[in-house]
């Protein structure tokens, strides 16, 4: 079977998806309220999955799935597989306990608006009254002191009167202390009632949290999945072996786990699988209707790693290359402090998971461990072009500082899908879209204008050729996938980079690579005071 994390749909999956689109097209014309509601939820944005499998007699079957639930249920009608674990039955354990937990939310809300609010208001009113009384007393003492000071300055005052003024001052201060004590005693029952109310609210919240955690644990323990060997494992066991330790919300409810579980339960052997986005993209995400996407890594990588055991699975498409001599990095320049490398598309900048040789590995092999090779920055695996590596700690610190303070000018060239003129995109401009990682689907990034990190790109289109637009980028920041998201996002250029497997549309006429190239890099190097500029021709 194809690798669900890096694949191109085969003819069987493409045919299955076409048939699914025809089925959904007929549903759109239905007058049934349930059909209309179903299509409306799909069009709001869902991942759809198709799986082709064969039975023991080598007869081919096709299964369909959608991610998550529709209408608060994990299945809807014939044609789509059900959930891996149907915990949403209205009369089932999960929903029953969920209603009990919801009652805590209602009780907490009622108590916060009622008893707690009353206790807080009464306590605050008493504090305000006490503060007003203290302020009035302090003002009276201030005026009294002014009178005493004026009398002390009089030449007619005698020692007896001076002593009387001192006693008056002492008396007023003692009265203030006694007033503060009386007020503290007055406030005490109000504070006690407020504390009692806050403790009761805390107990309610603890009970709600404990029951919610217990229900989650029940779900993770009872949510069991099969692998191709017919073995079962629950979510808790699977994710206990990961850095997360606990399954994320929605684990097991994506398309791929549903499809694989359905095939295994029927005794079928999966042959190929694909997932396609349907409808609108979610806020901040870059998804294109009708395009296929890899399985998410946050929820699905641990799960599918278990479910695919016992099934022959192809390696990721991007895992080919260096070991087979396909890639050939090139040293463009070198001196005693650094070197500049032309990285081919498909090669990692630094070592990652697996056995793929990275540019850093390649340089260490060329120069030896003793040179202390370190990459000063990185390019995405599928981006080609200029990379800088340093040879000693001081040069590394200097180069890192240049990048951090934006004193390195970078020029990229890319081919975008679409005609920028026909799309009404200005020929040149600046894109400012803050980015944040999609934590459950790394390495994808998403636009987040509230909590995202600043990401700024200057661009200039140079020509249009065969419905593709050639553009020059000058990134002013260096966020992960910055140029890819700024190109593809509807809030950016709205035209994905050709060959982008995460954010773009698939094309059959182009070779399989990301059409993004780091063409030029310029900087002044502090250790020798020289200005450097390197450029390498765009290979596409």
XYZ file of C-alpha atoms in Angstrom:
540
model
C 0.000 0.000 0.000
C 1.077 3.605 -0.539
C 2.528 5.565 2.364
C -0.320 7.724 3.756
C 2.134 10.428 4.867
C 3.798 10.975 1.472
C 2.076 9.726 -1.654
C 0.398 10.536 -4.943
C -3.070 8.943 -5.371
C -3.033 6.031 -7.791
C -5.623 5.488 -10.523
C -7.817 3.374 -8.209
C -8.044 6.130 -5.591
C -8.638 8.816 -8.194
C -11.481 6.773 -9.657
C -12.920 6.162 -6.196
C -12.804 9.879 -5.375
C -14.493 10.748 -8.674
C -17.280 8.301 -7.814
C -17.577 9.858 -4.342
C -17.921 13.325 -5.917
C -20.708 12.035 -8.170
C -22.498 10.593 -5.149
C -22.212 13.882 -3.275
C -23.353 15.747 -6.375
C -26.569 13.747 -6.400
C -27.046 14.416 -2.673
C -26.875 18.155 -3.306
C -29.935 17.830 -5.525
C -31.859 15.923 -2.861
C -34.834 17.518 -1.133
C -34.357 15.473 2.037
C -33.546 17.659 5.041
C -30.918 15.191 6.284
C -29.152 15.240 2.888
C -29.151 19.034 2.838
C -27.729 19.206 6.377
C -25.074 16.626 5.535
C -23.902 18.529 2.442
C -23.907 21.813 4.348
C -21.540 20.409 6.996
C -19.268 18.953 4.322
C -19.078 22.246 2.450
C -18.030 24.011 5.663
C -14.776 22.007 5.347
C -14.047 18.307 5.842
C -11.395 15.782 4.919
C -12.779 12.896 2.867
C -10.968 9.583 2.541
C -11.073 6.731 0.046
C -9.563 3.288 0.469
C -9.309 0.472 -2.040
C -8.990 -3.048 -0.606
C -9.233 -6.640 -1.792
C -10.914 -9.569 -0.088
C -9.696 -13.165 0.224
C -10.890 -13.916 -3.317
C -9.032 -10.888 -4.706
C -12.260 -8.992 -5.328
C -11.750 -5.230 -5.119
C -13.824 -3.041 -2.762
C -13.951 0.706 -2.106
C -14.612 2.417 1.220
C -15.360 6.095 1.941
C -14.938 8.100 5.159
C -15.163 11.651 6.459
C -13.138 13.102 9.325
C -14.738 13.699 12.697
C -18.511 13.672 13.021
C -21.437 15.100 11.125
C -24.563 15.989 13.029
C -22.805 14.939 16.266
C -22.542 11.377 15.025
C -19.576 9.444 13.677
C -21.551 7.964 10.754
C -24.345 9.215 8.606
C -25.532 6.916 5.863
C -24.658 3.977 3.666
C -21.578 4.661 1.585
C -19.431 5.929 4.471
C -17.757 3.742 7.063
C -18.694 4.243 10.681
C -16.416 5.433 13.466
C -13.655 3.264 14.894
C -15.458 3.472 18.243
C -19.036 4.756 18.344
C -18.921 6.514 21.683
C -21.516 9.123 20.671
C -24.644 6.956 20.930
C -27.200 9.113 22.808
C -27.931 6.378 25.376
C -24.333 5.169 25.632
C -21.906 5.462 28.545
C -19.965 8.412 27.108
C -22.967 10.619 26.354
C -24.575 9.734 29.703
C -21.453 10.731 31.618
C -20.992 13.761 29.376
C -24.466 14.973 30.344
C -23.550 14.541 34.003
C -20.414 16.608 33.460
C -22.455 19.221 31.598
C -24.671 19.542 34.661
C -21.564 20.685 36.552
C -21.080 23.453 33.992
C -24.691 24.551 34.584
C -24.291 24.418 38.362
C -20.998 26.317 38.195
C -22.530 29.003 35.992
C -25.608 29.291 38.260
C -23.462 29.508 41.402
C -21.080 32.083 39.885
C -24.002 34.307 38.869
C -25.922 33.755 42.123
C -24.400 32.986 45.509
C -20.787 33.752 44.580
C -21.693 37.034 42.881
C -23.812 38.088 45.878
C -21.034 37.221 48.340
C -18.452 39.040 46.218
C -20.663 42.147 45.837
C -21.481 42.249 49.580
C -17.811 41.920 50.491
C -16.785 44.575 47.986
C -19.535 46.954 49.233
C -18.330 46.546 52.797
C -14.720 47.169 51.733
C -15.791 50.324 49.912
C -17.753 51.548 52.940
C -14.795 50.845 55.205
C -12.414 52.582 52.824
C -14.698 55.624 52.652
C -14.870 55.796 56.450
C -11.084 55.489 56.736
C -10.563 58.155 54.096
C -12.932 60.491 55.978
C -11.104 59.846 59.272
C -7.689 60.423 57.648
C -8.897 63.685 56.124
C -10.142 64.830 59.535
C -6.741 63.932 61.039
C -4.972 65.836 58.265
C -6.949 69.002 58.989
C -6.409 68.539 62.750
C -2.668 68.195 62.205
C -2.606 71.393 60.131
C -4.315 73.224 62.997
C -1.834 71.808 65.522
C 1.117 72.715 63.348
C -0.208 76.273 63.017
C -0.708 76.528 66.765
C 2.807 75.198 67.452
C 4.188 77.953 65.244
C 2.466 80.606 67.387
C 4.782 82.569 69.738
C 2.061 82.608 72.401
C 1.998 78.790 72.938
C 3.242 77.476 76.277
C 4.595 74.067 77.305
C 1.285 72.834 78.706
C -0.489 73.514 75.445
C 2.306 71.815 73.503
C 1.858 68.701 75.626
C -1.901 68.838 75.045
C -1.324 68.977 71.286
C 0.928 65.896 71.490
C -1.708 64.002 73.476
C -4.318 65.024 70.924
C -2.165 63.656 68.109
C -1.595 60.396 69.984
C -5.295 60.068 70.701
C -6.258 60.528 67.055
C -3.716 57.903 65.922
C -4.991 55.461 68.544
C -8.558 56.107 67.415
C -7.499 55.341 63.823
C -5.985 52.008 64.922
C -9.144 51.165 66.864
C -11.271 52.078 63.822
C -9.188 49.803 61.586
C -9.611 46.936 64.051
C -13.389 47.484 64.290
C -13.622 47.569 60.492
C -11.548 44.395 60.188
C -13.986 42.717 62.557
C -16.934 44.061 60.520
C -15.393 42.741 57.288
C -14.528 39.329 58.695
C -17.950 37.616 58.206
C -18.235 38.970 54.654
C -14.768 37.633 53.772
C -15.578 34.299 55.422
C -18.763 33.971 53.362
C -16.892 34.866 50.164
C -14.116 32.370 50.973
C -16.702 29.660 51.626
C -18.357 30.412 48.275
C -15.001 30.363 46.429
C -14.050 27.053 48.063
C -17.387 25.549 47.041
C -16.843 26.765 43.466
C -13.334 25.283 43.498
C -14.750 21.946 44.679
C -17.310 21.990 41.858
C -14.596 22.688 39.297
C -12.356 19.940 40.710
C -15.219 17.439 40.536
C -15.959 18.500 36.966
C -12.291 18.197 35.972
C -11.851 14.822 37.696
C -14.959 13.377 36.038
C -13.955 14.833 32.690
C -10.456 13.326 32.983
C -11.943 9.985 34.057
C -14.277 10.018 31.055
C -11.399 10.859 28.736
C -9.395 7.986 30.185
C -12.376 5.677 29.708
C -12.570 6.779 26.076
C -8.849 6.315 25.449
C -8.933 2.850 27.060
C -12.019 1.647 25.196
C -11.030 3.198 21.854
C -9.257 0.144 20.417
C -7.804 -0.257 16.945
C -6.623 -3.175 14.850
C -3.470 -3.629 12.845
C -2.972 -5.779 9.760
C -1.886 -8.729 11.939
C -5.246 -8.752 13.707
C -3.823 -7.364 16.976
C -5.688 -4.827 19.121
C -4.351 -1.821 21.004
C -6.093 1.071 22.745
C -5.267 4.752 22.257
C -3.739 5.046 25.728
C -1.235 2.271 24.975
C -0.347 3.680 21.562
C 0.246 7.279 22.676
C 1.997 6.267 25.909
C 4.991 5.465 23.705
C 5.085 8.998 22.230
C 6.378 12.325 23.547
C 2.755 13.468 24.019
C 1.956 10.496 26.326
C -1.765 11.344 26.142
C -3.856 11.078 22.954
C -4.847 14.487 21.545
C -8.501 15.373 21.158
C -9.991 13.731 18.064
C -7.353 11.001 17.814
C -8.721 8.066 15.833
C -11.441 10.139 14.155
C -9.539 11.062 10.996
C -10.290 9.318 7.709
C -7.348 6.919 7.561
C -7.951 5.142 10.916
C -11.655 4.777 10.095
C -10.917 3.283 6.687
C -8.222 0.877 7.858
C -10.335 -0.343 10.786
C -13.319 -0.934 8.497
C -11.185 -2.919 6.039
C -9.590 -5.058 8.773
C -12.958 -5.841 10.367
C -14.212 -7.068 6.987
C -11.120 -9.221 6.490
C -9.951 -7.126 3.537
C -6.381 -6.154 2.655
C -5.862 -2.420 1.974
C -4.282 -1.685 -1.414
C -4.256 2.123 -1.625
C -5.549 5.082 0.368
C -5.964 8.810 -0.215
C -7.460 11.780 1.639
C -8.972 14.836 -0.076
C -10.121 18.178 1.236
C -13.750 19.070 0.553
C -15.308 22.519 0.961
C -13.969 25.685 2.531
C -10.623 25.907 4.309
C -10.764 26.360 8.076
C -9.754 29.758 9.467
C -6.013 30.307 9.039
C -5.410 27.028 7.169
C -4.431 26.553 3.534
C -6.586 23.798 2.037
C -7.801 23.508 -1.538
C -11.095 21.843 -2.421
C -10.557 18.566 -4.260
C -6.806 18.314 -3.549
C -5.296 15.315 -1.783
C -3.300 15.671 1.433
C -1.094 13.466 3.620
C -2.436 12.069 6.882
C -1.896 14.437 9.811
C 1.153 13.661 11.919
C 0.012 14.761 15.379
C -3.000 12.458 15.665
C -2.367 9.906 12.926
C 1.362 9.177 12.875
C 1.413 7.201 16.162
C -1.937 5.583 15.374
C -1.203 4.558 11.783
C 2.282 3.379 12.733
C 0.457 0.738 14.795
C -2.421 0.068 12.393
C -0.127 -0.495 9.393
C 2.015 -3.099 11.155
C 1.821 -6.341 9.214
C 0.962 -4.556 5.962
C 3.602 -3.936 3.262
C 3.788 -0.138 2.896
C 5.792 1.827 0.356
C 8.474 4.212 1.678
C 7.688 7.945 1.537
C 8.115 9.359 -1.943
C 10.597 11.913 -0.602
C 12.869 9.273 0.933
C 14.609 8.464 -2.325
C 17.647 10.358 -3.430
C 20.994 10.992 -1.848
C 21.838 7.391 -1.089
C 21.115 6.475 -4.700
C 23.241 9.281 -6.092
C 20.262 11.277 -7.311
C 21.222 14.428 -5.397
C 24.526 16.212 -5.851
C 25.203 19.232 -3.609
C 27.713 21.727 -4.928
C 30.213 23.916 -3.053
C 29.802 27.426 -4.487
C 32.378 29.137 -2.236
C 34.485 28.417 0.833
C 36.958 30.226 3.098
C 38.341 29.616 6.582
C 35.066 30.590 8.315
C 32.212 29.344 6.139
C 31.159 27.721 2.893
C 28.188 28.267 0.577
C 26.401 25.192 -0.781
C 23.909 24.794 -3.610
C 21.374 22.358 -2.087
C 19.303 20.229 -4.456
C 15.559 19.865 -4.020
C 14.646 16.795 -1.957
C 17.634 16.942 0.387
C 17.398 17.833 4.080
C 19.465 20.740 5.384
C 20.236 19.034 8.709
C 19.877 15.434 9.899
C 16.291 14.310 10.489
C 14.475 11.077 11.162
C 15.422 8.137 8.995
C 18.599 7.485 7.064
C 18.435 10.290 4.505
C 21.744 12.104 4.064
C 21.464 15.822 4.838
C 23.623 18.684 3.577
C 25.284 18.793 6.993
C 26.049 15.042 6.789
C 27.452 15.549 3.301
C 29.665 18.448 4.442
C 30.959 16.531 7.474
C 31.852 13.693 5.125
C 33.692 16.139 2.871
C 35.525 18.237 5.488
C 35.730 15.857 8.448
C 34.358 16.068 11.994
C 37.262 18.275 13.136
C 36.048 21.264 11.058
C 32.944 21.591 13.289
C 30.501 22.035 10.433
C 27.211 23.689 11.485
C 24.418 25.012 9.279
C 23.860 28.750 9.823
C 20.270 28.471 8.539
C 18.010 25.965 6.790
C 15.952 25.420 3.668
C 12.937 23.135 3.434
C 13.753 19.670 2.124
C 12.049 20.367 -1.211
C 13.535 23.865 -1.696
C 16.723 24.107 -3.734
C 19.388 26.785 -3.564
C 22.010 28.517 -1.457
C 22.819 27.448 2.095
C 25.586 28.702 4.399
C 27.532 26.412 6.740
C 30.185 27.575 9.228
C 33.461 25.962 10.324
C 33.994 27.216 13.881
C 31.876 28.391 16.855
C 32.732 32.082 16.455
C 31.799 32.117 12.770
C 28.577 30.267 13.618
C 27.642 32.866 16.267
C 28.422 35.713 13.888
C 26.379 34.226 11.067
C 23.464 33.404 13.371
C 23.496 37.030 14.604
C 23.341 38.296 11.002
C 20.251 36.209 10.307
C 18.634 37.100 13.654
C 19.073 40.853 13.043
C 17.876 40.575 9.427
C 21.199 41.673 7.955
C 21.202 38.868 5.391
C 19.305 39.700 2.197
C 17.796 36.605 0.610
C 16.327 36.327 -2.872
C 14.124 33.412 -3.882
C 12.574 32.561 -7.219
C 9.386 30.549 -7.515
C 6.821 29.371 -10.008
C 3.243 29.831 -8.797
C 0.124 28.119 -10.065
C -2.080 30.624 -11.837
C -1.934 33.859 -13.799
C -1.378 36.751 -11.378
C -2.675 39.265 -13.953
C -5.930 37.377 -14.545
C -6.306 36.931 -10.767
C -5.953 40.666 -10.153
C -2.880 40.343 -7.918
C -0.632 43.459 -7.915
C 2.652 42.976 -9.769
C 4.665 43.786 -6.660
C 3.980 44.357 -2.991
C 4.451 43.184 0.566
C 2.704 40.321 2.419
C 2.450 40.470 6.197
C 0.709 37.387 7.587
C 1.724 36.100 11.060
C 2.304 32.351 11.178
C 2.063 29.663 13.823
C 2.632 25.889 13.664
C -0.330 23.584 13.203
C 0.667 21.586 16.283
C -1.379 18.508 15.416
C -0.254 18.424 11.786
C 3.415 19.354 11.767
C 5.211 20.601 9.774
C 2.193 22.497 8.377
C 1.887 26.154 9.348
C -1.242 28.291 9.545
C -2.059 31.992 9.506
C -2.801 33.311 12.999
C -3.213 37.074 13.164
C -3.676 37.005 16.956
C -0.932 34.761 18.323
C 1.211 34.097 15.245
C 4.798 35.325 14.865
C 5.519 38.173 12.463
C 6.183 37.009 8.905
C 6.860 39.549 6.137
C 7.636 38.915 2.469
C 8.282 41.337 -0.394
C 7.469 40.026 -3.875
C 7.641 41.019 -7.526
C 6.199 39.044 -10.441
C 8.392 38.890 -13.537
C 6.287 36.994 -16.088
C 3.432 34.594 -16.809
C 4.067 31.422 -18.772
C 1.580 28.636 -19.503
C -0.799 29.603 -16.663
C 2.070 29.823 -14.158
C 3.504 33.033 -12.703
C 7.210 33.493 -12.046
C 7.918 35.575 -8.977
C 10.882 36.942 -7.013
C 10.631 36.840 -3.221
C 12.595 38.782 -0.608
C 11.623 37.353 2.803
C 12.263 39.894 5.565
C 11.679 37.252 8.234
C 12.550 33.561 8.247
C 9.502 31.654 9.493
C 8.993 27.984 8.645
C 7.152 27.612 5.309
C 6.782 31.404 5.136
C 6.974 31.708 1.342
C 4.805 28.630 0.814
C 1.976 29.880 3.048
C 2.219 33.497 1.876
C 1.902 32.237 -1.691
C -0.967 29.796 -1.146
C -3.089 31.612 1.447
C -6.119 33.488 0.180
C -4.966 36.324 2.448
C -1.625 36.357 0.626
C -1.195 35.816 -3.115
C -3.765 33.015 -3.338
C -1.498 31.086 -5.744
C 0.370 28.043 -4.347
C 3.940 27.315 -5.355
C 3.994 24.674 -8.074
C 4.700 21.196 -6.733
C 3.928 22.089 -3.106
C 2.722 18.836 -1.505
C 1.322 20.568 1.607
C -0.315 23.760 0.395
C -0.626 23.412 -3.375
C -2.430 21.761 -6.231
C -1.008 18.711 -7.968
C 0.060 19.040 -11.598
C 1.019 16.210 -13.914
C 3.005 18.211 -16.476
C 5.698 19.350 -14.028
C 8.418 17.209 -12.512
C 7.885 16.186 -8.899
C 9.606 18.928 -6.930
C 8.791 22.169 -5.123
C 9.302 25.034 -7.545
C 11.063 27.265 -5.036
C 14.747 28.172 -5.297
C 16.996 30.214 -2.975
C 18.729 32.086 -5.794
C 20.812 34.791 -4.130
C 22.187 35.625 -0.681
C 24.021 38.825 0.406
C 25.652 39.910 3.673
C 28.620 41.686 5.262
C 30.759 39.369 7.380
C 32.164 40.974 10.576
C 35.247 38.748 10.932
C 36.866 40.026 7.735
C 34.729 43.117 7.031
C 33.991 41.996 3.470
C 30.686 42.210 1.583
C 29.600 38.901 0.064
C 27.012 38.123 -2.594
C 26.370 34.688 -4.088
C 23.933 33.703 -6.814
C 23.045 30.400 -8.446
C 20.855 29.983 -11.516
C 17.289 28.786 -11.000
C 17.057 25.148 -12.178
C 13.456 25.314 -13.427
